[in-house]
Coordinates of C-alpha atoms in Angstrom, one line a residue:
Chain A
M1 CA -7.6 -20.7 0.2
S2 CA -10.9 -21.7 -1.3
D3 CA -11.8 -21.1 -4.9
L4 CA -14.1 -18.3 -3.9
G5 CA -11.4 -16.7 -1.8
W6 CA -9.1 -16.7 -4.8
I7 CA -11.8 -15.2 -7.1
D8 CA -12.5 -12.5 -4.6
G9 CA -8.8 -11.6 -4.5
A10 CA -8.6 -11.5 -8.3
L11 CA -11.7 -9.3 -8.5
T12 CA -10.4 -6.9 -5.9
A13 CA -7.0 -6.7 -7.7
A14 CA -8.6 -6.2 -11.1
R15 CA -11.0 -3.5 -9.9
P16 CA -9.0 -0.3 -10.4
Q17 CA -7.9 -1.3 -14.0
A18 CA -11.3 -2.6 -14.9
I19 CA -13.4 0.3 -13.6
G20 CA -10.8 2.8 -15.0
A21 CA -11.1 1.3 -18.5
L22 CA -14.9 1.1 -18.3
L23 CA -15.0 4.7 -17.2
R24 CA -13.0 5.6 -20.3
Y25 CA -15.5 3.8 -22.5
F26 CA -18.7 5.1 -20.9
R27 CA -17.5 8.4 -19.4
D28 CA -20.0 7.9 -16.6
L29 CA -18.9 6.7 -13.2
D30 CA -22.2 5.1 -12.2
L31 CA -22.5 3.2 -15.5
A32 CA -18.8 2.0 -15.2
E33 CA -19.4 0.8 -11.6
E34 CA -22.7 -1.0 -12.7
A35 CA -20.9 -2.6 -15.6
F36 CA -18.1 -3.8 -13.3
Q37 CA -20.6 -5.2 -10.8
D38 CA -22.3 -7.1 -13.6
A39 CA -19.1 -8.5 -14.8
C40 CA -18.2 -9.7 -11.3
L41 CA -21.5 -11.5 -11.0
R42 CA -20.8 -13.3 -14.3
A43 CA -17.2 -14.1 -13.1
L44 CA -18.6 -15.7 -9.9
R45 CA -20.8 -17.9 -12.1
S46 CA -18.2 -18.7 -14.8
W47 CA -14.8 -18.9 -13.2
P48 CA -15.4 -21.7 -10.8
Q49 CA -16.5 -23.9 -13.8
K50 CA -14.2 -22.7 -16.6
G51 CA -11.3 -21.8 -14.4
P52 CA -10.0 -18.2 -14.0
P53 CA -9.1 -16.4 -17.2
R54 CA -5.5 -15.6 -17.9
D55 CA -6.1 -11.9 -17.5
P56 CA -8.9 -11.2 -15.1
A57 CA -8.9 -7.5 -15.7
A58 CA -9.3 -7.9 -19.5
W59 CA -12.1 -10.4 -19.0
L60 CA -14.0 -8.1 -16.6
I61 CA -13.6 -5.1 -18.9
M62 CA -14.8 -7.1 -21.9
V63 CA -17.8 -8.7 -20.1
G64 CA -18.6 -5.5 -18.3
R65 CA -18.6 -3.5 -21.5
N66 CA -20.8 -5.9 -23.3
A67 CA -23.2 -6.1 -20.3
A68 CA -23.5 -2.3 -20.1
I69 CA -24.0 -1.9 -23.8
D70 CA -26.6 -4.6 -23.5
Q71 CA -28.3 -2.7 -20.7
V72 CA -28.3 0.5 -22.6
R73 CA -30.0 -1.3 -25.5
R74 CA -32.5 -2.9 -23.2
R75 CA -33.4 0.5 -21.8
S76 CA -33.9 1.9 -25.3
R77 CA -35.7 -1.3 -26.4
Q78 CA -34.3 -1.0 -29.9
E79 CA -32.5 -4.3 -30.3
A80 CA -32.9 -7.8 -29.2
L81 CA -30.6 -9.1 -26.5
P82 CA -27.6 -11.1 -27.5
D83 CA -27.7 -14.5 -25.9
E84 CA -25.5 -15.4 -22.9
E85 CA -23.1 -17.5 -24.9
T86 CA -21.8 -14.7 -27.1
I87 CA -20.9 -12.8 -24.0
S88 CA -19.5 -15.7 -22.0
D89 CA -17.4 -17.1 -24.8
L90 CA -14.4 -14.8 -24.5
D91 CA -11.5 -16.9 -25.6
D92 CA -11.1 -15.0 -28.8
V93 CA -11.6 -11.5 -27.7
E94 CA -9.5 -11.7 -24.6
T95 CA -6.1 -11.8 -26.3
P96 CA -6.1 -8.6 -28.4
L97 CA -7.7 -6.7 -25.6
A98 CA -5.1 -7.8 -23.2
E99 CA -2.4 -6.6 -25.5
R100 CA -4.0 -3.2 -25.8
L101 CA -4.2 -3.1 -22.0
D102 CA -0.5 -3.1 -21.7
G103 CA -0.3 0.3 -23.3
A104 CA -0.3 3.7 -21.8
D105 CA -4.1 3.9 -22.0
Y106 CA -4.4 1.5 -19.2
R107 CA -1.9 3.3 -17.0
D108 CA -3.8 6.6 -17.6
D109 CA -7.1 4.8 -16.9
V110 CA -6.1 3.9 -13.4
L111 CA -4.5 7.2 -12.7
R112 CA -7.6 9.0 -14.0
L113 CA -9.8 6.9 -11.8
L114 CA -7.7 7.8 -8.7
F115 CA -7.4 11.4 -9.7
I116 CA -11.1 12.1 -10.0
C117 CA -11.4 11.2 -6.3
C118 CA -8.9 14.0 -5.5
H119 CA -11.0 16.8 -6.8
P120 CA -9.8 19.9 -5.1
D121 CA -13.4 21.0 -4.3
L122 CA -13.9 17.9 -2.2
P123 CA -12.8 18.0 1.4
A124 CA -10.2 15.4 2.4
T125 CA -12.6 13.0 4.1
Q126 CA -14.8 12.9 1.0
Q127 CA -11.8 12.2 -1.2
I128 CA -10.8 9.3 1.0
A129 CA -14.4 7.9 1.2
L130 CA -14.7 8.2 -2.6
A131 CA -11.4 6.4 -3.3
L132 CA -12.3 3.6 -0.9
R133 CA -15.7 3.2 -2.5
I134 CA -14.8 3.5 -6.1
V135 CA -11.2 2.3 -6.4
S136 CA -10.9 -0.1 -3.5
G137 CA -14.4 -1.3 -3.7
L138 CA -15.0 -1.2 0.1
S139 CA -18.7 -1.3 1.0
V140 CA -20.4 1.8 2.3
K141 CA -20.8 0.0 5.6
Q142 CA -17.0 -0.7 5.9
I143 CA -16.2 2.9 5.1
A144 CA -18.8 4.2 7.5
R145 CA -17.3 2.1 10.3
A146 CA -13.8 3.4 9.4
F147 CA -15.0 7.0 9.8
L148 CA -17.1 6.2 12.8
V149 CA -20.3 7.5 11.2
G150 CA -23.6 6.0 10.4
E151 CA -24.1 4.1 7.1
A152 CA -26.8 6.4 5.9
A153 CA -24.7 9.5 6.5
M154 CA -21.8 7.9 4.7
E155 CA -24.0 6.9 1.8
Q156 CA -25.2 10.5 1.5
R157 CA -21.6 11.8 1.7
I158 CA -20.5 9.5 -1.2
T159 CA -23.5 10.4 -3.3
R160 CA -22.8 14.0 -2.8
A161 CA -19.2 13.7 -3.7
K162 CA -20.0 11.7 -6.8
A163 CA -22.5 14.4 -7.9
R164 CA -19.8 17.0 -7.5
I165 CA -17.2 15.2 -9.6
A166 CA -19.8 14.4 -12.3
A167 CA -20.6 18.1 -12.6
N168 CA -16.9 19.0 -13.0
S169 CA -15.5 16.2 -15.1
T170 CA -11.9 15.3 -15.6
P171 CA -10.9 15.2 -19.3
F172 CA -10.7 11.8 -20.9
E173 CA -7.9 12.5 -23.3
A174 CA -4.5 11.1 -22.4
P175 CA -2.9 13.7 -20.1
G176 CA 0.3 15.5 -21.1
P177 CA 3.5 15.1 -19.0
V178 CA 2.9 18.1 -16.8
E179 CA -0.7 17.2 -16.2
R180 CA 0.3 13.6 -15.5
A181 CA 2.9 14.8 -12.9
E182 CA 0.2 16.9 -11.3
R183 CA -2.2 14.1 -11.1
L184 CA 0.4 11.8 -9.7
A185 CA 1.2 14.3 -6.9
A186 CA -2.5 14.7 -6.1
V187 CA -3.1 11.0 -6.0
A188 CA 0.0 10.4 -3.8
A189 CA -1.3 13.0 -1.3
M190 CA -4.8 11.3 -1.3
I191 CA -3.3 7.9 -0.8
Y192 CA -1.2 9.2 2.2
L193 CA -4.5 10.7 3.6
V194 CA -6.1 7.3 3.4
F195 CA -3.1 5.8 5.2
N196 CA -3.0 8.5 7.9
E197 CA -6.8 8.3 8.5
G198 CA -6.2 4.7 9.7
Y199 CA -2.9 5.4 11.3
S200 CA -4.0 8.3 13.5
A201 CA -6.9 6.3 14.9
G202 CA -6.8 5.2 18.6
A203 CA -6.5 1.6 19.7
A204 CA -10.2 1.2 20.1
E205 CA -10.8 2.1 16.5
Q206 CA -7.9 0.0 15.2
D207 CA -10.1 -2.9 14.2
D208 CA -12.5 -0.8 12.2
R209 CA -9.8 1.2 10.6
A210 CA -7.2 -1.5 10.0
A211 CA -8.3 -1.7 6.4
L212 CA -7.3 1.9 5.6
P213 CA -3.5 1.6 5.8
I214 CA -3.5 -1.7 4.0
E215 CA -5.7 -0.3 1.3
A216 CA -3.4 2.8 1.0
M217 CA -0.4 0.6 0.6
R218 CA -2.2 -1.5 -2.0
L219 CA -3.0 1.6 -4.0
A220 CA 0.5 2.9 -3.7
R221 CA 1.9 -0.4 -4.9
L222 CA -0.4 -0.3 -7.9
L223 CA 0.7 3.3 -8.7
L224 CA 4.4 2.3 -8.4
R225 CA 3.9 -0.6 -10.8
L226 CA 2.4 1.7 -13.3
Y227 CA 5.0 4.4 -12.8
P228 CA 8.1 2.4 -11.7
A229 CA 10.6 5.2 -12.1
E230 CA 8.9 7.9 -9.9
P231 CA 11.2 8.4 -6.8
E232 CA 8.4 10.2 -4.8
I233 CA 6.1 7.2 -5.3
M234 CA 8.9 4.9 -4.1
G235 CA 9.3 7.3 -1.2
L236 CA 5.6 7.2 -0.4
M237 CA 5.5 3.4 -0.5
A238 CA 8.6 3.2 1.7
L239 CA 7.2 5.7 4.2
M240 CA 4.0 3.8 4.6
L241 CA 5.8 0.4 4.9
L242 CA 8.2 1.7 7.5
H243 CA 5.5 3.3 9.6
H244 CA 3.2 0.3 9.3
S245 CA 6.0 -2.1 10.3
R246 CA 5.5 -0.7 13.8
A247 CA 1.7 -1.1 13.8
S248 CA 1.5 -4.0 16.3
T249 CA 3.6 -2.2 18.9
R250 CA 2.0 1.2 18.9
F251 CA -0.6 0.4 21.6
D252 CA -0.3 -1.7 24.8
A253 CA -2.8 -4.2 25.9
A254 CA -4.8 -1.5 27.7
G255 CA -5.0 0.5 24.6
E256 CA -2.5 3.2 25.8
I257 CA -0.2 4.8 23.3
V258 CA 3.4 3.3 23.3
L259 CA 6.0 5.9 22.2
L260 CA 8.7 5.0 19.7
D261 CA 11.3 4.7 22.4
D262 CA 9.3 2.3 24.4
Q263 CA 8.1 0.0 21.6
D264 CA 9.3 -3.5 21.4
R265 CA 11.5 -3.3 18.4
R266 CA 11.7 -7.1 18.0
L267 CA 8.0 -7.0 17.1
W268 CA 8.5 -4.6 14.2
D269 CA 7.6 -6.3 10.9
R270 CA 11.0 -7.0 9.3
R271 CA 9.5 -7.8 5.9
M272 CA 8.0 -4.4 5.7
I273 CA 11.2 -2.7 6.9
V274 CA 13.5 -4.4 4.4
E275 CA 11.1 -3.6 1.5
G276 CA 10.9 0.0 2.7
L277 CA 14.7 0.2 2.8
A278 CA 15.0 -1.4 -0.6
L279 CA 12.7 1.3 -2.1
I280 CA 14.5 4.2 -0.5
D281 CA 17.7 2.7 -2.0
K282 CA 16.1 2.7 -5.4
A283 CA 14.7 6.2 -5.0
I284 CA 18.0 7.8 -3.9
R285 CA 19.6 6.8 -7.2
H286 CA 17.3 9.3 -9.0
R287 CA 18.8 12.2 -7.1
Q288 CA 15.4 14.1 -7.0
R289 CA 14.7 14.7 -3.4
G290 CA 11.1 15.0 -2.4
P291 CA 9.1 15.2 0.8
Y292 CA 8.0 11.6 0.8
Q293 CA 11.6 10.3 0.3
V294 CA 12.9 12.5 3.1
Q295 CA 10.1 11.4 5.5
A296 CA 10.8 7.8 4.5
A297 CA 14.6 8.4 5.2
I298 CA 13.7 9.7 8.6
A299 CA 11.5 6.6 9.3
A300 CA 14.4 4.4 8.1
M301 CA 16.7 5.9 10.7
H302 CA 14.4 4.6 13.4
A303 CA 14.0 1.3 11.7
R304 CA 17.8 0.8 11.5
A305 CA 18.4 1.6 15.2
E306 CA 18.2 -1.7 17.1
R307 CA 17.8 0.1 20.4
P308 CA 16.4 3.6 20.9
E309 CA 19.8 4.8 22.1
D310 CA 21.3 3.7 18.8
T311 CA 19.2 6.3 16.9
D312 CA 21.3 8.8 14.9
W313 CA 19.4 12.0 16.0
A314 CA 21.9 14.4 14.4
H315 CA 21.3 12.8 11.0
I316 CA 17.5 12.9 11.6
D317 CA 17.9 16.6 12.4
D318 CA 19.7 17.1 9.0
L319 CA 16.9 15.3 7.3
Y320 CA 14.3 17.5 8.9
V321 CA 16.3 20.5 7.8
A322 CA 15.9 19.2 4.2
L323 CA 12.2 18.6 4.8
E324 CA 11.8 22.1 6.1
Q325 CA 13.2 23.4 2.8
L326 CA 11.1 21.1 0.6
A327 CA 7.8 21.4 2.5
P328 CA 8.0 24.2 5.1
S329 CA 5.4 23.9 7.8
P330 CA 5.3 24.5 11.5
V331 CA 4.5 20.9 12.1
V332 CA 7.7 19.8 10.4
T333 CA 9.6 22.3 12.6
L334 CA 7.9 20.8 15.6
N335 CA 9.0 17.3 14.6
R336 CA 12.5 18.6 14.0
A337 CA 12.5 19.9 17.5
V338 CA 12.2 16.4 18.8
A339 CA 15.4 15.4 17.0
V340 CA 17.1 18.6 18.2
S341 CA 16.1 17.9 21.8
K342 CA 17.8 14.5 21.5
A343 CA 20.8 15.7 19.7
K344 CA 21.4 19.1 21.3
G345 CA 19.3 19.1 24.5
P346 CA 15.8 20.4 25.5
A347 CA 16.8 24.1 25.7
A348 CA 17.7 24.3 22.0
A349 CA 14.5 22.5 21.1
L350 CA 12.3 24.7 23.3
A351 CA 13.8 27.8 21.7
M352 CA 12.9 26.4 18.3
I353 CA 9.3 25.7 19.1
E354 CA 8.4 28.8 21.1
P355 CA 7.9 31.0 18.1
L356 CA 5.5 28.4 16.7
G357 CA 3.0 29.1 19.5
D358 CA 0.9 31.4 17.4
R359 CA 0.4 29.0 14.6
L360 CA 0.2 25.8 16.6
G361 CA -1.9 27.1 19.4
G362 CA -4.6 24.6 18.6
Y363 CA -2.3 21.6 18.1
F364 CA -2.2 18.8 20.6
H365 CA 1.4 17.7 19.8
F366 CA 2.7 21.2 20.2
F367 CA 1.7 21.3 23.9
G368 CA 2.7 17.7 24.4
L369 CA 6.2 18.4 23.3
K370 CA 6.4 21.7 25.1
G371 CA 5.3 20.1 28.3
S372 CA 7.9 17.4 27.9
L373 CA 10.7 19.8 27.1
L374 CA 9.8 22.1 30.1
T375 CA 9.8 19.0 32.3
Q376 CA 13.2 18.0 31.1
L377 CA 14.4 21.6 32.0
G378 CA 12.9 21.3 35.5
R379 CA 10.2 24.0 34.9
A380 CA 7.4 22.0 36.4
A381 CA 4.8 24.7 36.8
E382 CA 5.0 25.7 33.1
A383 CA 5.1 22.1 32.1
R384 CA 1.8 21.4 33.9
E385 CA 0.2 24.3 32.1
A386 CA 1.4 23.0 28.7
Y387 CA 0.1 19.5 29.5
G388 CA -3.2 21.0 30.5
H389 CA -3.6 22.6 27.1
A390 CA -2.6 19.3 25.5
I391 CA -5.3 17.4 27.3
A392 CA -7.9 19.9 26.3
L393 CA -6.9 19.4 22.6
A394 CA -6.6 15.6 22.6
A395 CA -8.4 14.0 19.7
T396 CA -8.6 10.5 21.2
P397 CA -9.0 9.2 24.8
A398 CA -5.6 7.5 24.4
Q399 CA -3.9 10.8 23.6
A400 CA -5.5 12.4 26.7
A401 CA -4.5 9.4 28.9
H402 CA -1.0 9.5 27.7
I403 CA -0.6 13.2 28.7
R404 CA -2.3 12.5 32.0
Q405 CA 0.4 9.9 32.8
H406 CA 3.1 12.7 32.3
L407 CA 1.1 15.0 34.5
D408 CA 0.8 12.4 37.3
Q409 CA 4.5 11.8 37.1
L410 CA 5.1 15.6 37.5
V411 CA 2.9 15.8 40.4
K412 CA 4.5 12.9 42.1
E413 CA 8.0 14.3 41.5
S414 CA 7.2 17.7 42.8
A415 CA 5.5 16.1 45.9
A416 CA 8.7 14.1 46.5
Q417 CA 10.8 17.3 46.3
N418 CA 8.7 19.2 48.7
Chain B
M1 CA 17.8 -34.3 -11.5
L2 CA 17.5 -30.9 -9.9
Y3 CA 14.6 -28.8 -10.9
A4 CA 13.8 -25.2 -10.4
F5 CA 10.1 -24.4 -9.6
L6 CA 9.6 -20.8 -10.7
C7 CA 6.5 -19.4 -9.1
Y8 CA 4.5 -17.0 -11.2
N9 CA 1.4 -15.3 -10.0
N10 CA -0.5 -12.0 -10.3
E11 CA 1.3 -9.9 -7.7
D12 CA -1.6 -7.4 -7.5
A13 CA -3.8 -10.3 -6.4
V14 CA -1.1 -11.9 -4.1
F15 CA -0.4 -8.6 -2.4
S16 CA -4.2 -8.0 -1.9
W17 CA -4.3 -11.1 0.3
S18 CA -5.0 -10.4 4.0
Q19 CA -2.3 -11.3 6.4
A20 CA -4.4 -14.3 7.5
E21 CA -4.8 -15.5 3.8
D22 CA -1.0 -15.0 3.2
E23 CA -0.2 -17.0 6.3
A24 CA -2.6 -19.8 5.3
V25 CA -0.9 -20.1 1.9
M26 CA 2.6 -20.0 3.4
S27 CA 1.7 -22.6 6.0
A28 CA 0.2 -24.9 3.3
L29 CA 3.4 -24.5 1.2
G30 CA 5.5 -25.3 4.3
K31 CA 3.6 -28.6 4.5
V32 CA 4.6 -29.5 1.0
R33 CA 8.2 -28.5 1.6
A34 CA 8.7 -30.3 5.0
P35 CA 8.7 -33.9 3.8
L36 CA 10.9 -33.0 0.8
E37 CA 13.4 -31.4 3.3
R38 CA 13.3 -34.4 5.5
A39 CA 14.1 -36.6 2.5
G40 CA 17.0 -34.3 1.7
R41 CA 15.5 -33.4 -1.7
C42 CA 14.8 -29.7 -1.0
G43 CA 17.5 -27.1 -1.9
P44 CA 17.2 -23.3 -1.5
S45 CA 13.9 -21.6 -1.8
A46 CA 13.0 -17.9 -1.8
R47 CA 10.1 -15.6 -1.8
L48 CA 10.9 -12.4 -3.7
M49 CA 9.8 -8.9 -2.8
P50 CA 7.3 -7.4 -5.3
T51 CA 8.5 -6.3 -8.7
T52 CA 8.1 -2.7 -7.5
A53 CA 11.3 -3.3 -5.5
A54 CA 13.1 -4.6 -8.5
T55 CA 15.8 -2.8 -10.6
T56 CA 17.0 -4.1 -14.0
L57 CA 20.5 -3.6 -15.5
R58 CA 20.3 -3.8 -19.2
K59 CA 23.7 -5.0 -20.3
D60 CA 23.0 -4.8 -24.1
S61 CA 24.1 -1.1 -24.0
D62 CA 27.5 0.3 -23.0
P63 CA 27.5 1.6 -20.3
P64 CA 24.7 -0.7 -19.0
L65 CA 21.4 1.0 -18.5
V66 CA 19.8 0.8 -15.0
L67 CA 16.0 0.7 -15.1
D68 CA 13.4 0.7 -12.4
G69 CA 11.2 -2.3 -12.3
P70 CA 11.3 -5.9 -13.4
Y71 CA 13.0 -7.2 -16.6
A72 CA 9.7 -8.1 -18.2
E73 CA 6.3 -6.6 -17.9
T74 CA 4.2 -9.8 -17.7
K75 CA 0.6 -10.5 -16.7
E76 CA 2.0 -12.7 -13.9
Q77 CA 5.2 -12.0 -12.1
L78 CA 8.1 -14.2 -10.9
L79 CA 7.4 -14.1 -7.1
G80 CA 9.7 -16.9 -5.8
F81 CA 11.4 -20.2 -6.5
Y82 CA 12.3 -23.6 -5.2
V83 CA 15.1 -26.0 -6.1
I84 CA 14.0 -29.6 -5.6
E85 CA 15.5 -32.9 -6.5
C86 CA 13.1 -35.1 -8.5
A87 CA 13.5 -38.5 -10.2
D88 CA 12.1 -37.3 -13.5
L89 CA 9.7 -34.7 -15.0
E90 CA 6.6 -36.7 -13.9
A91 CA 7.8 -36.6 -10.3
A92 CA 8.6 -32.9 -10.7
L93 CA 5.1 -32.2 -12.0
D94 CA 3.7 -34.0 -9.1
V95 CA 5.6 -31.7 -6.7
A96 CA 4.3 -28.7 -8.8
K97 CA 0.8 -30.0 -8.4
D98 CA 1.1 -30.2 -4.6
L99 CA 2.6 -26.7 -4.5
A100 CA -0.3 -25.5 -6.8
K101 CA -2.9 -26.9 -4.4
A102 CA -1.4 -24.9 -1.6
N103 CA -1.0 -21.7 -3.6
P104 CA -3.8 -21.2 -6.2
G105 CA -3.7 -19.0 -9.2
G106 CA -0.8 -18.3 -11.5
A107 CA 1.6 -21.0 -12.7
Y108 CA 4.8 -23.0 -11.8
E109 CA 7.4 -23.2 -14.5
V110 CA 9.3 -26.4 -13.9
R111 CA 12.8 -26.1 -15.4
P112 CA 15.7 -28.6 -15.0
L113 CA 18.9 -27.2 -13.6
R114 CA 22.1 -27.4 -15.8
L115 CA 24.5 -26.2 -13.1
F116 CA 24.0 -25.7 -9.4
H117 CA 26.2 -24.1 -6.8
P118 CA 24.8 -24.4 -3.3
G119 CA 26.7 -21.2 -2.3
A120 CA 28.1 -20.4 1.1
L121 CA 26.0 -17.8 2.8
A122 CA 27.1 -16.9 6.3
P123 CA 24.3 -17.1 8.9
E124 CA 24.5 -13.4 9.6
A125 CA 24.1 -12.6 5.9
M126 CA 20.9 -14.6 5.9
A127 CA 19.6 -12.8 9.0
R128 CA 19.8 -9.5 7.2

């Protein structure tokens, strides 16, 4: 890797801590971002010559803070500018600041920065866009591409979201334990949204959206380093690792969806799987079950099965029962029905999902599963009707194409029977 | 003399590498290791999972205390190691310099070994 590549990596890695701390100093997001930008420019000038500092985040915070103070002074024209050397010569100031950074302040800085992106007034897409812009430092152009909208539209969305969080500011005092737990939960949910935004994309959008799951995992890892004993954060990290381990097998060469049973399991990323399993192991010791841990445990059951027929569906059903208790939702029940259909047969599964029709009447996967169960039960006419609904509700061309394959198969089979 | 090369780096930065960057570093490190292996000088080496996967057992209390996370909170984390035979410290530092060229940032701690058991891992244990 070139020098610049390494510097770029260090700047990206330091960004959440640095902007988080600068936000605490200045209590103004725009000023914090500007200060960080300034510090990055100076880093690009200084690091190739002097070598990278021992603690890049501390360096950036110090330089960014000085640069911003400098700018405020320049604006008010009250004092002369300090010369460049006093700012660049940081050998003395770095050490004490680095020590202070180890403390709880710094943990809370990063959490606060993530948390302000999760403002409940902001719709999910704006939370994600804001987090990617402020915390991850993705360009507006990159974010716009990931959301399949124009750059100007995304710029406007982010500006609006920023105005909203500025008007309703998050307190800067260190949070109490209850508040901290609430913030962690909100941030975890936002990170999972970022992940799913990339994960639910079709094959055609994979390139544009590939950054999202990677970024989500990076943020979760950061959070887990700051809060190493939180089993739900371990669960979230494990869940994303286990899902993402299958990323390269989820679409075929033509961009069609490949279902779990048909994926080439030899191509699943073993490194992600073993790390995910290690994290679940750690989380279980805490004996505080939570929705992320249970979902990760379900994903782990698939990762552990060498062939689809090795899958322990009865155990997966048990885990879904646990998930239904922790986080009841018709979608969870729908997913449980898949396990039930494998463990107890399609009739039991169909009986389980039929009452969900009212609430999931607009949900693609409801009709997809219903069609599949009816097909297995030999009720072809009803299956065709369900698949028809599914196609009408498909969010991506790949989803529609996938259902159409099932329909074609049904038509062929009924033609063969007649 | 056998030396351990303990690889320290900022794991936030290392885990921010793209897959292509990661593969480039691993391939460059492989090129440093290959001639040492051919010369019969390269012992075991390992890349560790991130410290978020670590658990620490504090044995200074009874019963021992099990804590999540690495033993030490450091700016740079222990991310892997090599065991390599070198004639002397100068030769060991030369190896470290080659490794450092392939894997920028952070540090290699070069530490002579006092005792070495090559171990006896079954092939199926390594596959897991």
